[in-house]
Amino acid sequence: MEYIKVKDINTYNDINTLIKICNLYVKKNLTSKEFSLYKKELYEKYKEILDFDDGNFHRLKTCNDGFTDSVMKFKNVQGLYDAVSKLNNQQYLIYAKLNNQQYLIYEKLYDKSIERFESVNRGIDFIPARILCDGPGGTGKSFLIDVLAASITAIIREKMNTPESKNQPFVLKVCLTGVASVNIKGRAIQSLFNLPVSKSKFKMKLRPLNTREKYSIFV
């Protein structure tokens, strides 16, 4: 309005300028409204996603908040089925893919995840399993996580009744850092749970390696 008051709208350039001002005004208003709606929707999704009971998960509601579909790592459900052998209509055994150590972890966590799902549905107590899987790069940690997430997601989706429920991720892959989350298409823990982070407290300076240290890396 100020532009109209101080200007005589006569030329083509004046009209173009006025159009740009109007578009900018509309865009700002739409962006503001959309962001407010997004924040409200995000709050509704997260406010009940987790209830804690003595440090254990008590309830985890299905919530598709932008996670990469675990099954899509194998292109589609059929691609996952091609990589697994179906046993007893409920359990998937990875063949020629997982070594013995990987399979022991896979079997334990897969069974506990299904037990967790059934326990929640029946309203009974559940004791979670926590496993520390460690190893150098290239030992298959990320692949194990991918297979687990896809297998658990696929079997639980078979138990769902509505198309919306069948489209949920069911497995939340969380890492301590954003860099670590890249390989498994997961989320940093502070991002997922909206934890406050003070960057100044976490700054770490890298110290250049001396000649001896560099030599020890490659020997």
Tab-separated table of C-alpha atoms in Angstrom:
chain	number	residue	atom	x	y	z
A	1	MET	CA	0.000	0.000	0.000
A	2	GLU	CA	2.864	2.375	0.762
A	3	TYR	CA	4.172	1.830	-2.750
A	4	ILE	CA	0.805	2.778	-4.229
A	5	LYS	CA	0.569	5.881	-2.065
A	6	VAL	CA	3.926	7.303	-3.089
A	7	LYS	CA	3.879	6.147	-6.699
A	8	ASP	CA	1.723	6.883	-9.678
A	9	ILE	CA	1.157	3.507	-11.312
A	10	ASN	CA	1.550	4.472	-14.949
A	11	THR	CA	4.310	2.478	-16.572
A	12	TYR	CA	4.796	-1.202	-17.375
A	13	ASN	CA	7.650	-1.382	-14.862
A	14	ASP	CA	5.417	0.085	-12.160
A	15	ILE	CA	2.829	-2.634	-12.758
A	16	ASN	CA	5.501	-5.365	-12.686
A	17	THR	CA	6.877	-3.992	-9.435
A	18	LEU	CA	3.396	-3.917	-7.928
A	19	ILE	CA	2.785	-7.531	-9.000
A	20	LYS	CA	6.043	-8.630	-7.371
A	21	ILE	CA	5.119	-6.850	-4.137
A	22	CYS	CA	1.685	-8.508	-4.116
A	23	ASN	CA	3.148	-11.943	-4.837
A	24	LEU	CA	5.701	-11.524	-2.071
A	25	TYR	CA	2.974	-10.529	0.376
A	26	VAL	CA	0.822	-13.535	-0.551
A	27	LYS	CA	3.812	-15.889	-0.385
A	28	LYS	CA	4.784	-14.675	3.084
A	29	ASN	CA	1.251	-15.137	4.372
A	30	LEU	CA	0.903	-18.607	2.870
A	31	THR	CA	4.304	-19.652	4.176
A	32	SER	CA	3.445	-18.436	7.647
A	33	LYS	CA	0.138	-20.326	7.676
A	34	GLU	CA	1.660	-23.501	6.236
A	35	PHE	CA	4.485	-23.441	8.766
A	36	SER	CA	2.021	-22.999	11.629
A	37	LEU	CA	-0.023	-25.952	10.378
A	38	TYR	CA	3.153	-28.007	9.954
A	39	LYS	CA	4.252	-27.271	13.524
A	40	LYS	CA	0.816	-28.210	14.834
A	41	GLU	CA	0.781	-31.449	12.859
A	42	LEU	CA	4.326	-32.284	13.985
A	43	TYR	CA	3.409	-31.638	17.599
A	44	GLU	CA	0.374	-33.923	17.365
A	45	LYS	CA	2.549	-36.677	15.913
A	46	TYR	CA	5.270	-36.482	18.516
A	47	LYS	CA	3.439	-35.648	21.732
A	48	GLU	CA	2.225	-39.237	22.211
A	49	ILE	CA	4.766	-41.191	20.230
A	50	LEU	CA	6.574	-42.358	23.353
A	51	ASP	CA	5.554	-43.027	26.916
A	52	PHE	CA	8.289	-44.092	29.259
A	53	ASP	CA	7.803	-46.578	32.068
A	54	ASP	CA	10.907	-47.132	34.202
A	55	GLY	CA	13.096	-46.439	31.205
A	56	ASN	CA	11.312	-48.935	28.944
A	57	PHE	CA	9.018	-48.197	26.055
A	58	HIS	CA	5.424	-48.524	27.196
A	59	ARG	CA	3.638	-47.549	24.021
A	60	LEU	CA	4.829	-46.696	20.544
A	61	LYS	CA	2.170	-45.421	18.157
A	62	THR	CA	2.558	-45.808	14.423
A	63	CYS	CA	3.695	-42.524	12.942
A	64	ASN	CA	5.023	-42.016	9.428
A	65	ASP	CA	7.016	-38.809	9.857
A	66	GLY	CA	9.227	-38.934	6.804
A	67	PHE	CA	11.308	-42.008	7.544
A	68	THR	CA	12.651	-43.795	4.502
A	69	ASP	CA	10.665	-47.001	3.987
A	70	SER	CA	12.907	-49.841	5.198
A	71	VAL	CA	11.460	-52.277	2.677
A	72	MET	CA	12.336	-49.940	-0.199
A	73	LYS	CA	16.009	-50.686	0.490
A	74	PHE	CA	15.183	-53.953	-1.274
A	75	LYS	CA	13.216	-52.058	-3.981
A	76	ASN	CA	9.871	-53.538	-2.872
A	77	VAL	CA	8.324	-56.270	-0.744
A	78	GLN	CA	8.953	-58.853	-3.434
A	79	GLY	CA	12.595	-57.824	-3.529
A	80	LEU	CA	12.805	-58.490	0.197
A	81	TYR	CA	11.068	-61.846	-0.218
A	82	ASP	CA	13.610	-62.735	-2.890
A	83	ALA	CA	16.361	-62.153	-0.324
A	84	VAL	CA	14.701	-64.138	2.450
A	85	SER	CA	13.160	-67.561	2.882
A	86	LYS	CA	9.709	-67.625	4.446
A	87	LEU	CA	9.262	-70.079	7.307
A	88	ASN	CA	6.127	-70.815	9.342
A	89	ASN	CA	4.375	-67.852	7.674
A	90	GLN	CA	5.818	-65.516	10.299
A	91	GLN	CA	9.589	-65.783	10.329
A	92	TYR	CA	12.114	-64.852	7.695
A	93	LEU	CA	15.499	-66.547	7.506
A	94	ILE	CA	18.180	-64.705	5.561
A	95	TYR	CA	20.100	-67.179	3.457
A	96	ALA	CA	23.503	-66.648	1.817
A	97	LYS	CA	23.360	-63.092	3.157
A	98	LEU	CA	24.048	-63.169	6.886
A	99	ASN	CA	26.961	-64.929	8.527
A	100	ASN	CA	26.492	-66.908	11.745
A	101	GLN	CA	27.170	-63.962	14.045
A	102	GLN	CA	24.838	-61.686	12.115
A	103	TYR	CA	22.086	-64.276	12.090
A	104	LEU	CA	22.239	-64.792	15.866
A	105	ILE	CA	21.589	-61.075	16.355
A	106	TYR	CA	18.986	-61.003	13.594
A	107	GLU	CA	17.011	-63.918	15.045
A	108	LYS	CA	17.082	-62.523	18.583
A	109	LEU	CA	15.946	-59.007	17.675
A	110	TYR	CA	13.429	-60.158	15.079
A	111	ASP	CA	11.713	-62.470	17.568
A	112	LYS	CA	11.750	-59.799	20.291
A	113	SER	CA	10.240	-57.240	17.922
A	114	ILE	CA	7.340	-59.533	17.036
A	115	GLU	CA	6.920	-60.348	20.730
A	116	ARG	CA	6.825	-56.620	21.431
A	117	PHE	CA	4.124	-56.094	18.803
A	118	GLU	CA	1.969	-58.929	20.143
A	119	SER	CA	2.453	-57.814	23.768
A	120	VAL	CA	1.247	-54.292	23.009
A	121	ASN	CA	-1.824	-55.633	21.209
A	122	ARG	CA	-2.694	-57.892	24.143
A	123	GLY	CA	-1.832	-55.280	26.770
A	124	ILE	CA	0.738	-57.401	28.573
A	125	ASP	CA	4.180	-56.531	29.942
A	126	PHE	CA	7.205	-56.756	27.710
A	127	ILE	CA	10.911	-56.973	28.528
A	128	PRO	CA	12.957	-55.357	25.719
A	129	ALA	CA	16.238	-56.717	24.401
A	130	ARG	CA	19.318	-54.537	24.082
A	131	ILE	CA	22.271	-55.807	22.070
A	132	LEU	CA	25.602	-54.099	21.464
A	133	CYS	CA	26.811	-54.953	17.967
A	134	ASP	CA	30.344	-53.719	17.369
A	135	GLY	CA	32.877	-54.204	14.608
A	136	PRO	CA	35.134	-52.396	12.123
A	137	GLY	CA	33.887	-50.974	8.851
A	138	GLY	CA	32.780	-53.528	6.283
A	139	THR	CA	31.668	-56.223	8.735
A	140	GLY	CA	28.000	-55.852	7.814
A	141	LYS	CA	26.502	-53.823	10.658
A	142	SER	CA	24.519	-51.535	8.358
A	143	PHE	CA	23.308	-54.458	6.237
A	144	LEU	CA	22.136	-56.287	9.356
A	145	ILE	CA	20.177	-53.209	10.437
A	146	ASP	CA	18.644	-52.856	6.966
A	147	VAL	CA	17.560	-56.502	6.842
A	148	LEU	CA	16.137	-56.382	10.364
A	149	ALA	CA	14.183	-53.183	9.765
A	150	ALA	CA	12.784	-54.430	6.449
A	151	SER	CA	11.852	-57.885	7.768
A	152	ILE	CA	10.132	-56.537	10.884
A	153	THR	CA	8.284	-53.913	8.862
A	154	ALA	CA	7.132	-56.462	6.271
A	155	ILE	CA	5.765	-58.976	8.782
A	156	ILE	CA	3.955	-56.350	10.881
A	157	ARG	CA	2.406	-54.807	7.776
A	158	GLU	CA	0.898	-58.196	7.003
A	159	LYS	CA	-0.887	-58.008	10.352
A	160	MET	CA	-2.344	-54.556	9.694
A	161	ASN	CA	-5.888	-54.110	8.392
A	162	THR	CA	-5.991	-50.619	6.882
A	163	PRO	CA	-3.921	-49.259	3.964
A	164	GLU	CA	-2.795	-46.344	6.153
A	165	SER	CA	-1.463	-48.690	8.836
A	166	LYS	CA	0.252	-50.865	6.257
A	167	ASN	CA	2.205	-47.803	5.100
A	168	GLN	CA	3.792	-47.066	8.481
A	169	PRO	CA	7.542	-47.558	9.114
A	170	PHE	CA	7.200	-49.513	12.428
A	171	VAL	CA	10.979	-49.433	12.930
A	172	LEU	CA	12.677	-46.212	14.037
A	173	LYS	CA	16.387	-46.240	13.213
A	174	VAL	CA	18.130	-43.805	15.545
A	175	CYS	CA	21.808	-42.813	15.751
A	176	LEU	CA	23.833	-40.598	18.050
A	177	THR	CA	25.048	-38.433	15.154
A	178	GLY	CA	23.719	-37.361	11.793
A	179	VAL	CA	26.773	-38.778	10.027
A	180	ALA	CA	26.158	-42.215	11.531
A	181	SER	CA	22.517	-42.130	10.433
A	182	VAL	CA	23.341	-41.685	6.747
A	183	ASN	CA	24.297	-45.294	5.966
A	184	ILE	CA	21.147	-46.771	7.495
A	185	LYS	CA	18.773	-43.997	6.375
A	186	GLY	CA	17.980	-43.208	10.000
A	187	ARG	CA	17.698	-40.125	12.196
A	188	ALA	CA	19.941	-38.449	14.717
A	189	ILE	CA	18.538	-38.937	18.204
A	190	GLN	CA	18.317	-35.203	18.942
A	191	SER	CA	16.390	-34.663	15.701
A	192	LEU	CA	13.916	-37.508	16.204
A	193	PHE	CA	13.086	-36.729	19.821
A	194	ASN	CA	13.542	-32.967	19.514
A	195	LEU	CA	16.223	-32.879	22.205
A	196	PRO	CA	17.851	-29.513	22.971
A	197	VAL	CA	21.475	-29.438	21.861
A	198	SER	CA	24.023	-26.765	22.726
A	199	LYS	CA	26.584	-26.871	19.953
A	200	SER	CA	29.201	-25.011	21.960
A	201	LYS	CA	29.387	-27.889	24.452
A	202	PHE	CA	30.022	-30.482	21.780
A	203	LYS	CA	32.763	-28.806	19.786
A	204	MET	CA	35.780	-31.029	19.292
A	205	LYS	CA	38.996	-29.867	17.695
A	206	LEU	CA	40.816	-32.297	15.439
A	207	ARG	CA	44.515	-32.640	16.209
A	208	PRO	CA	46.727	-33.272	13.154
A	209	LEU	CA	48.451	-36.663	13.194
A	210	ASN	CA	52.214	-36.718	13.490
A	211	THR	CA	54.408	-38.842	11.215
A	212	ARG	CA	54.520	-41.781	13.610
A	213	GLU	CA	50.739	-41.846	14.057
A	214	LYS	CA	50.171	-41.695	10.303
A	215	TYR	CA	52.606	-44.569	9.805
A	216	SER	CA	50.882	-46.719	12.457
A	217	ILE	CA	47.538	-46.392	10.646
A	218	PHE	CA	48.797	-47.958	7.432
A	219	VAL	CA	51.123	-50.619	8.877
